[in-house]
PDB file of C-alpha atoms in Angstrom:
ATOM      1  CA  MET A  23      68.228 -28.122 -40.486  1.00 52.00           C
ATOM      2  CA  PRO A  24      69.470 -25.396 -42.906  1.00 57.00           C
ATOM      3  CA  TYR A  25      71.091 -21.884 -41.091  1.00 59.00           C
ATOM      4  CA  ASN A  26      68.183 -19.068 -40.735  1.00 57.00           C
ATOM      5  CA  PRO A  27      70.194 -15.416 -39.869  1.00 54.00           C
ATOM      6  CA  TYR A  28      66.973 -14.865 -38.377  1.00 56.00           C
ATOM      7  CA  TYR A  29      66.803 -18.248 -35.520  1.00 55.00           C
ATOM      8  CA  GLN A  30      67.441 -16.245 -33.193  1.00 54.00           C
ATOM      9  CA  GLN A  31      64.526 -13.829 -33.662  1.00 53.00           C
ATOM     10  CA  MET A  32      62.090 -16.600 -32.856  1.00 52.00           C
ATOM     11  CA  PRO A  33      62.327 -16.152 -29.439  1.00 52.00           C
ATOM     12  CA  TYR A  34      61.297 -12.658 -29.589  1.00 53.00           C
ATOM     13  CA  ASN A  35      58.530 -13.614 -31.785  1.00 52.00           C
ATOM     14  CA  ASN A  36      57.678 -16.493 -29.469  1.00 53.00           C
ATOM     15  CA  MET A  37      57.493 -13.963 -26.867  1.00 53.00           C
ATOM     16  CA  MET A  38      55.128 -11.832 -28.268  1.00 54.00           C
ATOM     17  CA  PRO A  39      51.964 -14.495 -27.095  1.00 54.00           C
ATOM     18  CA  TYR A  40      52.680 -13.762 -23.402  1.00 56.00           C
ATOM     19  CA  GLN A  41      53.415  -9.722 -23.857  1.00 58.00           C
ATOM     20  CA  GLN A  42      49.678  -9.324 -25.368  1.00 64.00           C
ATOM     21  CA  PRO A  43      48.142 -10.606 -22.637  1.00 72.00           C
ATOM     22  CA  VAL A  44      49.965  -8.955 -19.694  1.00 76.00           C
ATOM     23  CA  GLN A  45      49.426  -5.264 -21.697  1.00 77.00           C
ATOM     24  CA  ASP A  46      45.786  -6.347 -21.917  1.00 83.00           C
ATOM     25  CA  ARG A  47      46.115  -7.202 -18.700  1.00 82.00           C
ATOM     26  CA  MET A  48      47.938  -3.606 -17.580  1.00 83.00           C
ATOM     27  CA  ALA A  49      44.592  -2.007 -20.157  1.00 85.00           C
ATOM     28  CA  GLN A  50      41.921  -4.354 -17.423  1.00 86.00           C
ATOM     29  CA  LEU A  51      43.710  -2.675 -14.609  1.00 86.00           C
ATOM     30  CA  GLN A  52      43.732   0.622 -15.827  1.00 85.00           C
ATOM     31  CA  ASN A  53      40.020   0.508 -16.894  1.00 86.00           C
ATOM     32  CA  GLN A  54      39.591  -1.023 -13.616  1.00 87.00           C
ATOM     33  CA  TYR A  55      41.348   2.050 -12.154  1.00 85.00           C
ATOM     34  CA  GLN A  56      39.584   4.804 -13.684  1.00 83.00           C
ATOM     35  CA  ASN A  57      36.162   3.256 -12.675  1.00 84.00           C
ATOM     36  CA  THR A  58      37.095   2.609  -9.020  1.00 82.00           C
ATOM     37  CA  LEU A  59      38.201   6.389  -9.243  1.00 79.00           C
ATOM     38  CA  GLN A  60      34.932   7.595 -10.702  1.00 78.00           C
ATOM     39  CA  GLN A  61      33.027   5.664  -8.189  1.00 75.00           C
ATOM     40  CA  ALA A  62      34.635   7.219  -5.607  1.00 72.00           C
ATOM     41  CA  GLN A  63      33.701  10.659  -7.114  1.00 70.00           C
ATOM     42  CA  GLN A  64      30.227  10.417  -6.913  1.00 66.00           C
ATOM     43  CA  PRO A  65      28.240  11.271  -3.986  1.00 61.00           C
ATOM     44  CA  ILE A  66      27.286   8.112  -1.910  1.00 59.00           C
ATOM     45  CA  GLN A  67      23.639   7.669  -2.052  1.00 60.00           C
ATOM     46  CA  MET A  68      22.473   6.061   0.972  1.00 61.00           C
ATOM     47  CA  GLN A  69      19.284   3.891   0.455  1.00 62.00           C
ATOM     48  CA  TYR A  70      16.719   3.881   3.312  1.00 64.00           C
ATOM     49  CA  ILE A  71      14.296   0.782   3.012  1.00 67.00           C
ATOM     50  CA  GLN A  72      11.381   2.623   4.207  1.00 70.00           C
ATOM     51  CA  GLN A  73       9.453   0.121   6.680  1.00 71.00           C
ATOM     52  CA  GLN A  74       5.505   0.320   5.698  1.00 73.00           C
ATOM     53  CA  PRO A  75       3.855   0.509   8.837  1.00 75.00           C
ATOM     54  CA  GLN A  76       1.727  -2.914   8.686  1.00 82.00           C
ATOM     55  CA  MET A  77      -1.825  -3.005   9.519  1.00 87.00           C
ATOM     56  CA  VAL A  78      -3.072  -5.367  12.079  1.00 90.00           C
ATOM     57  CA  GLY A  79      -6.180  -7.271  11.595  1.00 93.00           C
ATOM     58  CA  ARG A  80      -8.448  -9.955  10.277  1.00 93.00           C
ATOM     59  CA  TYR A  81     -11.824 -11.215   9.073  1.00 95.00           C
ATOM     60  CA  VAL A  82     -13.911 -12.223  11.437  1.00 94.00           C
ATOM     61  CA  ASN A  83     -17.049 -14.020  11.810  1.00 94.00           C
ATOM     62  CA  ASP A  84     -18.595 -12.196  14.608  1.00 93.00           C
ATOM     63  CA  PHE A  85     -16.006  -9.771  17.080  1.00 93.00           C
ATOM     64  CA  SER A  86     -16.519 -12.010  19.964  1.00 92.00           C
ATOM     65  CA  GLU A  87     -14.196 -13.758  18.348  1.00 91.00           C
ATOM     66  CA  ILE A  88     -11.657 -11.525  19.040  1.00 92.00           C
ATOM     67  CA  THR A  89      -9.296 -12.039  21.764  1.00 91.00           C
ATOM     68  CA  ALA A  90      -7.047  -9.630  23.841  1.00 91.00           C
ATOM     69  CA  ASN A  91      -4.037 -11.536  21.698  1.00 91.00           C
ATOM     70  CA  ASP A  92      -4.877 -10.622  18.849  1.00 92.00           C
ATOM     71  CA  VAL A  93      -4.955  -6.458  19.704  1.00 92.00           C
ATOM     72  CA  PRO A  94      -1.135  -5.407  20.083  1.00 90.00           C
ATOM     73  CA  MET A  95       0.206  -4.354  22.912  1.00 86.00           C
ATOM     74  CA  ASP A  96       2.436  -1.615  21.661  1.00 84.00           C
ATOM     75  CA  GLY A  97      -0.568   0.877  21.157  1.00 83.00           C
ATOM     76  CA  LYS A  98      -1.202   0.476  17.872  1.00 88.00           C
ATOM     77  CA  TRP A  99      -4.642  -0.234  16.249  1.00 92.00           C
ATOM     78  CA  ALA A 100      -5.899  -3.948  15.232  1.00 94.00           C
ATOM     79  CA  ILE A 101      -8.399  -3.612  12.268  1.00 95.00           C
ATOM     80  CA  PHE A 102     -11.007  -6.517  12.166  1.00 96.00           C
ATOM     81  CA  ALA A 103     -13.985  -6.844   9.542  1.00 95.00           C
ATOM     82  CA  LYS A 104     -16.556  -8.955   9.525  1.00 94.00           C
ATOM     83  CA  ASN A 105     -16.719 -11.464   6.805  1.00 93.00           C
ATOM     84  CA  ASP A 106     -19.908  -9.774   5.186  1.00 91.00           C
ATOM     85  CA  MET A 107     -18.215  -6.625   5.866  1.00 91.00           C
ATOM     86  CA  SER A 108     -21.575  -5.294   7.563  1.00 92.00           C
ATOM     87  CA  GLU A 109     -19.306  -3.782   9.896  1.00 94.00           C
ATOM     88  CA  ILE A 110     -15.712  -2.984  10.683  1.00 95.00           C
ATOM     89  CA  GLN A 111     -14.498  -2.397  13.923  1.00 95.00           C
ATOM     90  CA  ALA A 112     -11.294  -0.924  15.091  1.00 96.00           C
ATOM     91  CA  ARG A 113      -9.799  -2.180  18.991  1.00 95.00           C
ATOM     92  CA  ALA A 114      -6.697  -1.093  20.467  1.00 93.00           C
ATOM     93  CA  TRP A 115      -5.503  -1.337  24.228  1.00 92.00           C
ATOM     94  CA  SER A 116      -5.932   2.101  25.876  1.00 92.00           C
ATOM     95  CA  PRO A 117      -3.743   3.612  28.725  1.00 91.00           C
ATOM     96  CA  ASN A 118      -5.574   2.119  31.535  1.00 89.00           C
ATOM     97  CA  GLY A 119      -5.551  -1.403  30.446  1.00 91.00           C
ATOM     98  CA  THR A 120      -8.886  -2.059  28.574  1.00 93.00           C
ATOM     99  CA  ILE A 121      -9.395  -2.132  24.699  1.00 93.00           C
ATOM    100  CA  VAL A 122     -11.267   0.462  23.011  1.00 93.00           C
ATOM    101  CA  PRO A 123     -13.883  -1.014  20.269  1.00 94.00           C
ATOM    102  CA  VAL A 124     -14.209   1.995  18.034  1.00 95.00           C
ATOM    103  CA  SER A 125     -17.324   0.898  15.389  1.00 95.00           C
ATOM    104  CA  PHE A 126     -17.473   1.754  11.217  1.00 94.00           C
ATOM    105  CA  LYS A 127     -20.946   0.982   9.452  1.00 92.00           C
ATOM    106  CA  PRO A 128     -21.581   1.285   5.782  1.00 90.00           C
ATOM    107  CA  VAL A 129     -23.645   4.036   5.319  1.00 85.00           C
ATOM    108  CA  ALA A 130     -26.529   3.526   2.893  1.00 77.00           C
ATOM    109  CA  GLN A 131     -25.658   5.064  -0.068  1.00 71.00           C
ATOM    110  CA  GLU A 132     -28.346   3.631  -2.184  1.00 70.00           C
ATOM    111  CA  ALA A 133     -31.012   4.560  -0.138  1.00 69.00           C
ATOM    112  CA  LYS A 134     -29.848   8.076   0.293  1.00 68.00           C
ATOM    113  CA  GLU A 135     -29.910   9.036  -2.992  1.00 70.00           C
ATOM    114  CA  LYS A 136     -33.220   7.726  -4.060  1.00 72.00           C
ATOM    115  CA  GLU A 137     -34.531   9.855  -1.545  1.00 71.00           C
ATOM    116  CA  GLU A 138     -32.863  12.614  -3.216  1.00 71.00           C
ATOM    117  CA  THR A 139     -34.323  11.804  -6.420  1.00 78.00           C
ATOM    118  CA  LYS A 140     -37.806  11.390  -4.324  1.00 80.00           C
ATOM    119  CA  GLU A 141     -37.612  15.187  -3.394  1.00 82.00           C
ATOM    120  CA  ASP A 142     -36.598  16.148  -7.057  1.00 84.00           C
ATOM    121  CA  TYR A 143     -39.527  14.471  -8.561  1.00 85.00           C
ATOM    122  CA  THR A 144     -41.737  15.791  -5.529  1.00 87.00           C
ATOM    123  CA  LYS A 145     -40.009  19.562  -6.297  1.00 89.00           C
ATOM    124  CA  ALA A 146     -40.401  19.361 -10.228  1.00 89.00           C
ATOM    125  CA  PHE A 147     -44.315  18.191  -9.892  1.00 90.00           C
ATOM    126  CA  MET A 148     -45.259  21.113  -7.196  1.00 91.00           C
ATOM    127  CA  LYS A 149     -42.942  23.578  -9.793  1.00 91.00           C
ATOM    128  CA  ARG A 150     -45.793  21.891 -12.552  1.00 91.00           C
ATOM    129  CA  PHE A 151     -48.975  22.265 -10.257  1.00 91.00           C
ATOM    130  CA  ASP A 152     -47.973  26.055  -9.223  1.00 92.00           C
ATOM    131  CA  ASP A 153     -47.860  26.921 -12.934  1.00 92.00           C
ATOM    132  CA  ILE A 154     -50.759  25.384 -13.839  1.00 93.00           C
ATOM    133  CA  SER A 155     -52.772  27.173 -10.964  1.00 92.00           C
ATOM    134  CA  GLU A 156     -50.906  30.504 -11.697  1.00 92.00           C
ATOM    135  CA  ARG A 157     -52.732  30.438 -15.340  1.00 92.00           C
ATOM    136  CA  LEU A 158     -55.816  29.279 -13.710  1.00 92.00           C
ATOM    137  CA  ASP A 159     -55.657  32.225 -12.413  1.00 92.00           C
ATOM    138  CA  LYS A 160     -54.884  34.145 -14.720  1.00 91.00           C
ATOM    139  CA  MET A 161     -57.793  33.127 -17.198  1.00 90.00           C
ATOM    140  CA  GLU A 162     -60.285  33.166 -14.473  1.00 89.00           C
ATOM    141  CA  LYS A 163     -59.305  36.857 -13.947  1.00 89.00           C
ATOM    142  CA  ALA A 164     -59.506  37.130 -17.615  1.00 89.00           C
ATOM    143  CA  ILE A 165     -63.096  35.791 -17.942  1.00 89.00           C
ATOM    144  CA  SER A 166     -64.431  37.791 -15.160  1.00 87.00           C
ATOM    145  CA  ARG A 167     -63.465  40.682 -16.511  1.00 85.00           C
ATOM    146  CA  GLN A 168     -64.672  39.441 -20.095  1.00 83.00           C
ATOM    147  CA  ALA A 169     -67.936  39.042 -17.924  1.00 82.00           C
ATOM    148  CA  SER A 170     -67.853  42.146 -16.733  1.00 79.00           C
ATOM    149  CA  VAL A 171     -67.550  44.515 -19.437  1.00 71.00           C
ATOM    150  CA  PRO A 172     -70.934  43.604 -20.756  1.00 60.00           C
ATOM    151  CA  SER A 173     -73.172  44.000 -17.917  1.00 56.00           C
ATOM    152  CA  LYS A 174     -71.241  47.486 -17.964  1.00 54.00           C
ATOM    153  CA  THR A 175     -72.608  47.975 -21.344  1.00 55.00           C
ATOM    154  CA  LYS A 176     -76.229  46.577 -21.451  1.00 53.00           C
ATOM    155  CA  LYS A 177     -76.284  48.818 -18.190  1.00 54.00           C
ATOM    156  CA  GLU A 178     -74.616  51.455 -20.001  1.00 55.00           C
ATOM    157  CA  VAL A 179     -77.160  50.682 -23.094  1.00 53.00           C
ATOM    158  CA  GLY A 180     -79.871  50.437 -20.928  1.00 53.00           C
ATOM    159  CA  SER A 181     -79.275  53.780 -18.909  1.00 52.00           C
ATOM    160  CA  ASP A 182     -78.920  55.594 -21.975  1.00 49.00           C
ATOM    161  CA  GLU A 183     -82.746  54.388 -23.475  1.00 44.00           C
TER     162      GLU A 183
ATOM    163  CA  MET B   7       7.711 -10.969  30.759  1.00 48.00           C
ATOM    164  CA  SER B   8       7.893 -14.456  29.469  1.00 51.00           C
ATOM    165  CA  ASN B   9      11.577 -15.345  31.416  1.00 61.00           C
ATOM    166  CA  PRO B  10      11.160 -16.127  34.834  1.00 59.00           C
ATOM    167  CA  LEU B  11      14.640 -15.019  35.480  1.00 62.00           C
ATOM    168  CA  GLY B  12      13.593 -11.826  34.906  1.00 65.00           C
ATOM    169  CA  VAL B  13      10.954 -11.801  37.287  1.00 63.00           C
ATOM    170  CA  LEU B  14      13.352 -12.993  40.271  1.00 65.00           C
ATOM    171  CA  GLN B  15      15.931 -10.065  39.296  1.00 66.00           C
ATOM    172  CA  ALA B  16      12.417  -8.045  39.501  1.00 66.00           C
ATOM    173  CA  LEU B  17      11.086  -9.143  42.677  1.00 67.00           C
ATOM    174  CA  GLN B  18      15.151  -8.734  44.360  1.00 71.00           C
ATOM    175  CA  ASN B  19      15.360  -5.233  42.766  1.00 77.00           C
ATOM    176  CA  PRO B  20      12.592  -3.703  41.705  1.00 77.00           C
ATOM    177  CA  GLN B  21      13.959  -0.316  41.968  1.00 79.00           C
ATOM    178  CA  ALA B  22      16.498  -1.425  39.719  1.00 81.00           C
ATOM    179  CA  PHE B  23      14.126  -3.661  37.155  1.00 80.00           C
ATOM    180  CA  MET B  24      11.855  -0.079  37.284  1.00 79.00           C
ATOM    181  CA  GLN B  25      14.447   1.899  35.764  1.00 81.00           C
ATOM    182  CA  ASN B  26      16.032  -0.377  33.118  1.00 82.00           C
ATOM    183  CA  VAL B  27      12.290  -0.142  31.857  1.00 80.00           C
ATOM    184  CA  MET B  28      12.541   3.285  32.354  1.00 80.00           C
ATOM    185  CA  ASN B  29      15.887   3.462  30.163  1.00 82.00           C
ATOM    186  CA  ASN B  30      14.227   1.065  27.385  1.00 83.00           C
ATOM    187  CA  SER B  31      12.967   3.718  24.607  1.00 79.00           C
ATOM    188  CA  GLU B  32      10.752   0.586  22.932  1.00 79.00           C
ATOM    189  CA  VAL B  33       9.112  -0.170  26.409  1.00 79.00           C
ATOM    190  CA  MET B  34       8.512   3.662  26.576  1.00 82.00           C
ATOM    191  CA  LYS B  35       7.041   4.015  23.625  1.00 82.00           C
ATOM    192  CA  ASN B  36       4.301   1.840  24.858  1.00 85.00           C
ATOM    193  CA  PRO B  37       1.106   4.014  25.731  1.00 88.00           C
ATOM    194  CA  MET B  38       0.119   1.532  28.409  1.00 89.00           C
ATOM    195  CA  ALA B  39       3.689   0.687  30.396  1.00 88.00           C
ATOM    196  CA  ARG B  40       4.823   4.499  30.011  1.00 89.00           C
ATOM    197  CA  ASN B  41       1.377   5.251  32.110  1.00 91.00           C
ATOM    198  CA  ALA B  42       2.246   2.193  34.492  1.00 90.00           C
ATOM    199  CA  VAL B  43       5.514   3.960  35.179  1.00 89.00           C
ATOM    200  CA  ASP B  44       4.139   6.495  35.656  1.00 90.00           C
ATOM    201  CA  MET B  45       1.763   6.098  38.203  1.00 92.00           C
ATOM    202  CA  TYR B  46       4.498   3.957  40.011  1.00 89.00           C
ATOM    203  CA  ARG B  47       6.491   7.359  40.174  1.00 87.00           C
ATOM    204  CA  ARG B  48       3.452   8.705  41.777  1.00 91.00           C
ATOM    205  CA  GLY B  49       2.493   6.475  43.731  1.00 91.00           C
ATOM    206  CA  ASP B  50      -0.495   5.189  43.092  1.00 92.00           C
ATOM    207  CA  SER B  51      -1.299   1.910  43.663  1.00 92.00           C
ATOM    208  CA  ALA B  52      -4.757   2.152  43.378  1.00 94.00           C
ATOM    209  CA  GLY B  53      -4.468   3.287  38.883  1.00 93.00           C
ATOM    210  CA  LEU B  54      -1.938  -0.244  38.952  1.00 92.00           C
ATOM    211  CA  LYS B  55      -3.878  -2.220  40.558  1.00 92.00           C
ATOM    212  CA  ASN B  56      -6.961  -1.029  38.650  1.00 93.00           C
ATOM    213  CA  MET B  57      -4.781  -0.973  35.367  1.00 94.00           C
ATOM    214  CA  ALA B  58      -3.749  -4.838  36.498  1.00 92.00           C
ATOM    215  CA  GLU B  59      -7.732  -5.876  36.921  1.00 93.00           C
ATOM    216  CA  ASN B  60      -8.402  -4.699  34.082  1.00 93.00           C
ATOM    217  CA  LEU B  61      -5.711  -6.274  31.936  1.00 92.00           C
ATOM    218  CA  CYS B  62      -6.871  -9.821  33.391  1.00 93.00           C
ATOM    219  CA  ARG B  63     -10.595  -9.040  32.514  1.00 92.00           C
ATOM    220  CA  GLU B  64      -9.620  -8.329  28.699  1.00 92.00           C
ATOM    221  CA  ASN B  65      -7.628 -11.555  28.681  1.00 91.00           C
ATOM    222  CA  ASN B  66     -10.333 -13.340  30.453  1.00 91.00           C
ATOM    223  CA  THR B  67      -8.643 -13.738  34.110  1.00 91.00           C
ATOM    224  CA  THR B  68      -8.630 -12.787  37.126  1.00 91.00           C
ATOM    225  CA  PRO B  69      -5.953 -11.131  39.266  1.00 89.00           C
ATOM    226  CA  GLN B  70      -6.156 -14.274  41.931  1.00 90.00           C
ATOM    227  CA  GLN B  71      -5.529 -17.080  38.894  1.00 91.00           C
ATOM    228  CA  VAL B  72      -2.317 -14.892  37.417  1.00 89.00           C
ATOM    229  CA  GLN B  73      -1.187 -14.623  41.258  1.00 87.00           C
ATOM    230  CA  ASN B  74      -1.327 -19.123  41.331  1.00 90.00           C
ATOM    231  CA  MET B  75      -0.349 -19.315  38.627  1.00 88.00           C
ATOM    232  CA  ILE B  76       3.128 -17.405  39.162  1.00 85.00           C
ATOM    233  CA  MET B  77       3.447 -19.036  42.561  1.00 86.00           C
ATOM    234  CA  SER B  78       3.009 -21.908  40.974  1.00 88.00           C
ATOM    235  CA  HIS B  79       5.518 -21.009  38.139  1.00 83.00           C
ATOM    236  CA  PHE B  80       7.984 -21.210  41.132  1.00 81.00           C
ATOM    237  CA  GLY B  81       6.692 -24.405  43.482  1.00 79.00           C
ATOM    238  CA  MET B  82       4.921 -22.680  45.806  1.00 75.00           C
ATOM    239  CA  MET B  83       1.826 -23.783  45.440  1.00 68.00           C
TER     240      MET B  83
END
């Protein structure tokens, strides 16, 4: 092996690959420390998970299917809807130990609207009839006035003769 | 109260049992339980009896049937 004056430096050069990860590790730790510091400075935001009130109830063919166990005893209302949605009933335990039912029935919206339109048509027709009768009255008056004028003139003519 | 031991404790010391019930906020949130405790405080035994009868009627049973059930539970029948 020839003499190499830089041979002594070889170990130092070999150390470099080991030193590099240490520096990286230091930088990494520094970053972690900075991040932790920043997180600690941020106000802690408490996340409250709001529990949505759950509705108790189910669909039924008939309200006679409902048993006492279907109604919660904590005072909350249970909602029962008929399968055909012809009626909805809410039930809750009253403080004296009875179950109180409250029924909700659908309002016949279409029938109401139909009645309203019928009334509107009637009103419109009646207004038109009133207008026509008013015109007829005016015409009648005009005709009677016209009819009365010639008779007067005849009389007047007769008296002059 | 489904725990038979709880029933036994309640029968042994009703006052302590009622005190426990009154101290339990979850139970006192229940309007029916609150009403029962109020009636117990007032000594309204007729009201309590009426409530028990109502509860039995709503559960399609009678006080006699409930009594028989409890007694059979403790081997008294």
